[in-house]
mmCIF file of C-alpha atoms and ligand atoms in Angstrom:
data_model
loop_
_atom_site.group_PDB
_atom_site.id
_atom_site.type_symbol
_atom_site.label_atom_id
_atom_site.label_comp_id
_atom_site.label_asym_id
_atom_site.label_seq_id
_atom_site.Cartn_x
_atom_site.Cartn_y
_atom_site.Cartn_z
ATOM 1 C CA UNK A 134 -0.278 9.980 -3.770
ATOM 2 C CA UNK A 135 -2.881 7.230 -2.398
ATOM 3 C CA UNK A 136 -1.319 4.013 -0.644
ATOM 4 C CA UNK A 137 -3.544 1.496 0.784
ATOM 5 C CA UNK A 138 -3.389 -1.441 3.205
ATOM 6 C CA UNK A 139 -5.556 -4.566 2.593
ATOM 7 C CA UNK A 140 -7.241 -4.365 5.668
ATOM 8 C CA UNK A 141 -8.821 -7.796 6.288
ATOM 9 C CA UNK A 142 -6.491 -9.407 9.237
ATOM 10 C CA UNK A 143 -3.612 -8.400 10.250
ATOM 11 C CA UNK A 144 -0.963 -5.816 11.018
ATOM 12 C CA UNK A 145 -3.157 -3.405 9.268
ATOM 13 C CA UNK A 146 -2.020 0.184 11.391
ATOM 14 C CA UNK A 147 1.548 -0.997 11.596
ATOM 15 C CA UNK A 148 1.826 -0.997 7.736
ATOM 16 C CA UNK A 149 -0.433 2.585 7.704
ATOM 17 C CA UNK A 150 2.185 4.098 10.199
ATOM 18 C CA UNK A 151 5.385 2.942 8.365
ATOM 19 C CA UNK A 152 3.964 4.199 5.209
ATOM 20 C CA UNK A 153 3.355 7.979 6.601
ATOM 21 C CA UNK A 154 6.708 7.733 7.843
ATOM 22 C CA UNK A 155 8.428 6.998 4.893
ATOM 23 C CA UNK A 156 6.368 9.769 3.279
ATOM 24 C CA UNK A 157 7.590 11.953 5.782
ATOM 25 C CA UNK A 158 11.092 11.045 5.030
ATOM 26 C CA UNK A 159 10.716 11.311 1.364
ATOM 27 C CA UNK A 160 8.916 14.398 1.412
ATOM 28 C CA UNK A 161 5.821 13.319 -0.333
ATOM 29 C CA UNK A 162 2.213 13.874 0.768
ATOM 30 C CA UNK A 163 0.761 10.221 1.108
ATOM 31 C CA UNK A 164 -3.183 9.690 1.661
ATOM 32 C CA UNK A 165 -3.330 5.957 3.467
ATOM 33 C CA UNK A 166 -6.373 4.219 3.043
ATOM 34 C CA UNK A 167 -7.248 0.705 4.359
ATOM 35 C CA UNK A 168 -8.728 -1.501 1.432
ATOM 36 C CA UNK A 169 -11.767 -3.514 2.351
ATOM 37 C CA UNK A 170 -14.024 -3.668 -1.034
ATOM 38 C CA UNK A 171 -12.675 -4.123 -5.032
ATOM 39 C CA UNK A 172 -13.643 -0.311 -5.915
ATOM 40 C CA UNK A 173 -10.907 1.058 -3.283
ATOM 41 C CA UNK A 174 -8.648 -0.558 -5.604
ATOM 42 C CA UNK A 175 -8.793 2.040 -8.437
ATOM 43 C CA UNK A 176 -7.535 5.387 -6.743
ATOM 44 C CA UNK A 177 -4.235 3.610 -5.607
ATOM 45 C CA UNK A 178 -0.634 4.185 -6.425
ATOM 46 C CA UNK A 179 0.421 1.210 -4.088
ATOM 47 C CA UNK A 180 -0.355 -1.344 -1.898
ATOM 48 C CA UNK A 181 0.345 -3.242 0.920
ATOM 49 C CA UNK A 182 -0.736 -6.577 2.305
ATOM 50 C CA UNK A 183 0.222 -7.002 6.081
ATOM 51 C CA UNK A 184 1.345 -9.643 8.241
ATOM 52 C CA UNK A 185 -1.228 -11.785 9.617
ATOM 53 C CA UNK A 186 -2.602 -15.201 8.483
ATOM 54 C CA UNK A 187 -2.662 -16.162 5.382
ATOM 55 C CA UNK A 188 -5.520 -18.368 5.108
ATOM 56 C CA UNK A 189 -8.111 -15.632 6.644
ATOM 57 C CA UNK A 190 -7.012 -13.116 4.358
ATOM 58 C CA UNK A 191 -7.471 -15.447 1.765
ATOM 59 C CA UNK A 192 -10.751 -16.732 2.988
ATOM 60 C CA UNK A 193 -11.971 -13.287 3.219
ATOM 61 C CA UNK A 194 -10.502 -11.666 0.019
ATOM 62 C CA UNK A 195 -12.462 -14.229 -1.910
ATOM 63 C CA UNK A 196 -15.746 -13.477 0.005
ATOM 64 C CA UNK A 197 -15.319 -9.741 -0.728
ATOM 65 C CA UNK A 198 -14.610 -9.882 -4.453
ATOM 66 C CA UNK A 199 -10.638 -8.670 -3.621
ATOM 67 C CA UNK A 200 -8.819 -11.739 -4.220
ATOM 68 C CA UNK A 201 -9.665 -11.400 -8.299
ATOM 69 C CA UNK A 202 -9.852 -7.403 -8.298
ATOM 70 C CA UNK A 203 -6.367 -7.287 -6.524
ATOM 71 C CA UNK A 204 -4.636 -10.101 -8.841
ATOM 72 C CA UNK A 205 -6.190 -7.734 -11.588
ATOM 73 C CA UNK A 206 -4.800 -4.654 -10.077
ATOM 74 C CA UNK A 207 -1.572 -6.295 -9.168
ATOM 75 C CA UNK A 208 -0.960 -7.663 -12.730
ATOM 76 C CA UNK A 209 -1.878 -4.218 -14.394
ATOM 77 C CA UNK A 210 1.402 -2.492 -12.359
ATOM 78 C CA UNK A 211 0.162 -1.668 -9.083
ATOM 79 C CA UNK A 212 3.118 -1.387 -6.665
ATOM 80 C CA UNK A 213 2.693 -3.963 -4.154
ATOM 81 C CA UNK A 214 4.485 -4.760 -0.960
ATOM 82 C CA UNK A 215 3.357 -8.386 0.983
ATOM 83 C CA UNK A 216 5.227 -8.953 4.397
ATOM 84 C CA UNK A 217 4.702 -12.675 5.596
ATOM 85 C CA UNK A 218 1.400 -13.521 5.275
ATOM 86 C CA UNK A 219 0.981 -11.011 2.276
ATOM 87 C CA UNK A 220 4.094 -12.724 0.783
ATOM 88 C CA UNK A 221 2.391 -16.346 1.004
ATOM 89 C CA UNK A 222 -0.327 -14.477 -0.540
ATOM 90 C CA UNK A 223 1.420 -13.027 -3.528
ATOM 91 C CA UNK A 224 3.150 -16.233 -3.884
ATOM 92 C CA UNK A 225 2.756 -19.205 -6.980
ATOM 93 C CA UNK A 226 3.606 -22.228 -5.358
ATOM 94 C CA UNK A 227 2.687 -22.700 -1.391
ATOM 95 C CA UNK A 228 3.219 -25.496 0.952
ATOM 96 C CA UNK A 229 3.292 -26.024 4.802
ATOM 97 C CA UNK A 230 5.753 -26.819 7.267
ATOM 98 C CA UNK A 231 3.554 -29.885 8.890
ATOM 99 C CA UNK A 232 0.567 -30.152 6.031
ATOM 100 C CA UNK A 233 2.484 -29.826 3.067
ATOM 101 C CA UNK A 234 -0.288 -28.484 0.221
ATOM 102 C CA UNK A 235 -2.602 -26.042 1.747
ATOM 103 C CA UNK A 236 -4.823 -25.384 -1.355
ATOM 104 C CA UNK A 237 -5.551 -21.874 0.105
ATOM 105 C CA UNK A 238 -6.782 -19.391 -1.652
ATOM 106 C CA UNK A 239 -3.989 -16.896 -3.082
ATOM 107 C CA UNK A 240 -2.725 -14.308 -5.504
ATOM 108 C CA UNK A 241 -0.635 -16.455 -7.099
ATOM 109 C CA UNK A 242 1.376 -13.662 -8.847
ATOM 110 C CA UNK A 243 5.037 -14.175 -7.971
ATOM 111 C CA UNK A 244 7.870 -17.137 -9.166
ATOM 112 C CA UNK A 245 8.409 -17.667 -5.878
ATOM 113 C CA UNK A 246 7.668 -20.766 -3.372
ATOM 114 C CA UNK A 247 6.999 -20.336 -0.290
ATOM 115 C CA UNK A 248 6.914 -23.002 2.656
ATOM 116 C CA UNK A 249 4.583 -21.890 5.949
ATOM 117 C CA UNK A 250 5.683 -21.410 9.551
ATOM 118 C CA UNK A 251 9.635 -22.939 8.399
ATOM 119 C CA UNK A 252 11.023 -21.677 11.715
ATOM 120 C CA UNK A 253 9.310 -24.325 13.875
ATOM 121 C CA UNK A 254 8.131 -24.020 17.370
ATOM 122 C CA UNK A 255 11.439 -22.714 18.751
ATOM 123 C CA UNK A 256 12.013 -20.106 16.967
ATOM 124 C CA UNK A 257 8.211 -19.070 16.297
ATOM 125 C CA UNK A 258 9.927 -15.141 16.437
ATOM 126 C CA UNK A 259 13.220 -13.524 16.237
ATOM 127 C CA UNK A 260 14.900 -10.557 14.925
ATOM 128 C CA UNK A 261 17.998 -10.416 12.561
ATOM 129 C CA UNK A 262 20.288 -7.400 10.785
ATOM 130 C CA UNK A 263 20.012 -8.231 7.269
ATOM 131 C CA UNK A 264 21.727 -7.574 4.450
ATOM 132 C CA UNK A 265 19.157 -6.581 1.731
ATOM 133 C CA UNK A 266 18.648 -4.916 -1.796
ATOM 134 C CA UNK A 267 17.045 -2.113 0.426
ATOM 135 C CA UNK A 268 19.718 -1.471 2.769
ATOM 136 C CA UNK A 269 20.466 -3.184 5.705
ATOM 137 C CA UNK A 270 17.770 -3.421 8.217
ATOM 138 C CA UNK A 271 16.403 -5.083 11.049
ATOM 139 C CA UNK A 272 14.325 -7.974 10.679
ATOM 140 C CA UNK A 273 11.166 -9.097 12.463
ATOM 141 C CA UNK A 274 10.275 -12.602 11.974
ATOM 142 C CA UNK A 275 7.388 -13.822 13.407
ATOM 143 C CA UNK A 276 5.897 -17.115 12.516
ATOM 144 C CA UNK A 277 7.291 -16.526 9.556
ATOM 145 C CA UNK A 278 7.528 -18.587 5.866
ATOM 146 C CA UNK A 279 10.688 -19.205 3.855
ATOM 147 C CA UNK A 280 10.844 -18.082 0.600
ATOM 148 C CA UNK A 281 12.782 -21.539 -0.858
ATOM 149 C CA UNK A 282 12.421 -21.032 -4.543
ATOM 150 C CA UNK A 283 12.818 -17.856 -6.725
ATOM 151 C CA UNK A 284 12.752 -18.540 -10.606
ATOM 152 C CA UNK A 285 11.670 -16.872 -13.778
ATOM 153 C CA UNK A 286 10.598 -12.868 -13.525
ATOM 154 C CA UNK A 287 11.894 -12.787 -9.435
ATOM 155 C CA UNK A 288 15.161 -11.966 -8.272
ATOM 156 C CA UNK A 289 16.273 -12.555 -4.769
ATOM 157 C CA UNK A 290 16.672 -9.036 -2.438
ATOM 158 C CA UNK A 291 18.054 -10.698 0.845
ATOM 159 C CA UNK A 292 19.574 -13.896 1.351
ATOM 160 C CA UNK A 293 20.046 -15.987 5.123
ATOM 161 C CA UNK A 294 20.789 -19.023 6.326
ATOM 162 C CA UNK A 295 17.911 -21.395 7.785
ATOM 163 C CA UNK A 296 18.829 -24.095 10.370
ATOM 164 C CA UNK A 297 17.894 -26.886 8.230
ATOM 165 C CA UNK A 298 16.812 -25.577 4.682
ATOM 166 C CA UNK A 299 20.050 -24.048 4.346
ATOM 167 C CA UNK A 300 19.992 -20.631 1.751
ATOM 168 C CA UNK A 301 16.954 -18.949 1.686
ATOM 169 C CA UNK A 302 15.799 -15.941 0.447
ATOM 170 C CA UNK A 303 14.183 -13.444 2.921
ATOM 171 C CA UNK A 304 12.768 -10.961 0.019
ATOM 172 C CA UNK A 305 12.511 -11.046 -2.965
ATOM 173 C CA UNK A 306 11.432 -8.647 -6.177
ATOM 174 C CA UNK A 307 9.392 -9.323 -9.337
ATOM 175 C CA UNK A 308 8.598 -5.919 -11.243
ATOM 176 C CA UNK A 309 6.074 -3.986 -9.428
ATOM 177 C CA UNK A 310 5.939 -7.056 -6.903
ATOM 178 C CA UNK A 311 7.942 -6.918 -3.202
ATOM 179 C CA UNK A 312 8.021 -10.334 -0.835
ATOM 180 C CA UNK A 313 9.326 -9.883 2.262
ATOM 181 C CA UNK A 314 9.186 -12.807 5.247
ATOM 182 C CA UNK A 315 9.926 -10.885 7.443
ATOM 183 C CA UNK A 316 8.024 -7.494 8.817
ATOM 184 C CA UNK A 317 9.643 -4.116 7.882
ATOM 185 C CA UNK A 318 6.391 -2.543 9.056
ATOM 186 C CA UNK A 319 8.046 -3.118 12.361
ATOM 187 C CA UNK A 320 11.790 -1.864 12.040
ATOM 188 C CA UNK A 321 12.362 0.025 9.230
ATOM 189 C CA UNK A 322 10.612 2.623 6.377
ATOM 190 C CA UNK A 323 13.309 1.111 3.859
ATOM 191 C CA UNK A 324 11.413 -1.454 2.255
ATOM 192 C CA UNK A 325 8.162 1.176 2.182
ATOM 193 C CA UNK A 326 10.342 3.730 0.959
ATOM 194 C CA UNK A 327 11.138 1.224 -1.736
ATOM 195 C CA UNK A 328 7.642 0.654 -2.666
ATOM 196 C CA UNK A 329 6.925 4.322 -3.066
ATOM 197 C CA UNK A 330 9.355 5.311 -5.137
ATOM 198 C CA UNK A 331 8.146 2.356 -7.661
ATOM 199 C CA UNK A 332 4.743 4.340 -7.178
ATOM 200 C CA UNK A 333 6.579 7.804 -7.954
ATOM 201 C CA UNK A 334 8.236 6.021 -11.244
ATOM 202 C CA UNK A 335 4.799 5.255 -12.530
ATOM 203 C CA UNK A 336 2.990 8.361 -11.822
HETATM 204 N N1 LIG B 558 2.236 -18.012 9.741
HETATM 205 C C1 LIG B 558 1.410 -17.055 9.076
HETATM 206 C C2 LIG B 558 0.755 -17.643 7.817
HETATM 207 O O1 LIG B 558 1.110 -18.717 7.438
HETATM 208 C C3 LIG B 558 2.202 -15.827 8.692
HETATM 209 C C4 LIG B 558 2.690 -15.139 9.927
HETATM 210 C C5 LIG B 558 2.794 -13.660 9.803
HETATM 211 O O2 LIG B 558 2.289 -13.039 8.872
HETATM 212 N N2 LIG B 558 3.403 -13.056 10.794
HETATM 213 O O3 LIG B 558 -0.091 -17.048 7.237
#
């Protein structure tokens, strides 16, 4: 099997390591490739979309012809995983903490609403067990979003509490589609282990 990592910004090797590690663990041979133009697209059983920021990988995902080809891709079945940033990405509805509507450019994919940076200033990164449809697993939040709204073809995959927004969701699934806010690429080959069996289901 092929996975790839769009590899614009962000935590681009952390996301290639976890996914030869879950490989390893499930025994599979696993090519990694990181995704820079539309073509790359093709030969892959899954993707991921890192951590980073979400407005530079949207930026630059429209300048190199991805942001369409990869909606395309994603909407045909292609197993994706978005930690973070890549769940803002993947997400229908986003707003910010301070700006409120960003208008950045996005997927747009998943029933799912997202707010940016809704830990604040104090609590810019922390780590958390968590209780989640993929086991339970440490997570890394780092500047990360709330997922506040999950409606229509999502279901929730980890719940927690938020200082002020009360119940939020921390990932959440929509077919072929993972969300997570926080960053398994740094903790854990669950959620990747996850992703690649959805790839091994469609094969
Ligand atoms: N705050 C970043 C954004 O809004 C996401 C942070 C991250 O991916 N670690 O894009």
């Amino acid at each position: 099997m092929r996975a790839g990592v769009l590899a614009l910004q962000g935590d681009v090797e952390e996301h290639a390591r976890a996914f030869a590690r879950a490989a390893e663990e499930l025994r599979i041979s696993l090519e990694v490739v990181e995704v820079k133009r539309p073509q790359q697209l093709r030969e892959l059983d899954a993707i991921a979309i890192p951590g980073g920021e979400s407005t530079t990988i949207g930026a630059l995902a429209k300048r190199t012809g991805l942001l369409d080809a990869l909606r395309d891709a994603v909407r045909g079945g292609l197993p994706t995983l978005g930690t973070c940033a890549g769940a803002i990405f993947l997400a229908k509805e986003v707003k910010d903490s301070v700006v409120g509507e960003t208008g950045q450019p996005i997927l747009g994919l998943m029933d799912i609403g997202v707010v940016r940076n809704a830990f604040g200033r104090q609590r810019e990164s922390f780590e958390l067990d968590l209780d989640t449809d993929f086991g339970r697993l440490r997570g890394v939040f780092i500047r990360a979003p709330a997922i506040v709204k999950v409606w229509g073809g999502a279901r929730s995959a980890a719940k927690m509490r938020h200082p002020e927004l009360g119940e939020i969701h921390a990932a959440a699934v929509q077919s072929n589609i993972i969300a997570t806010i926080f960053h398994p690429e740094l903790s854990t080959t669950a959620v990747h282990r996850y992703l690649l069996s959805l790839a091994k289901g469609r094969a």
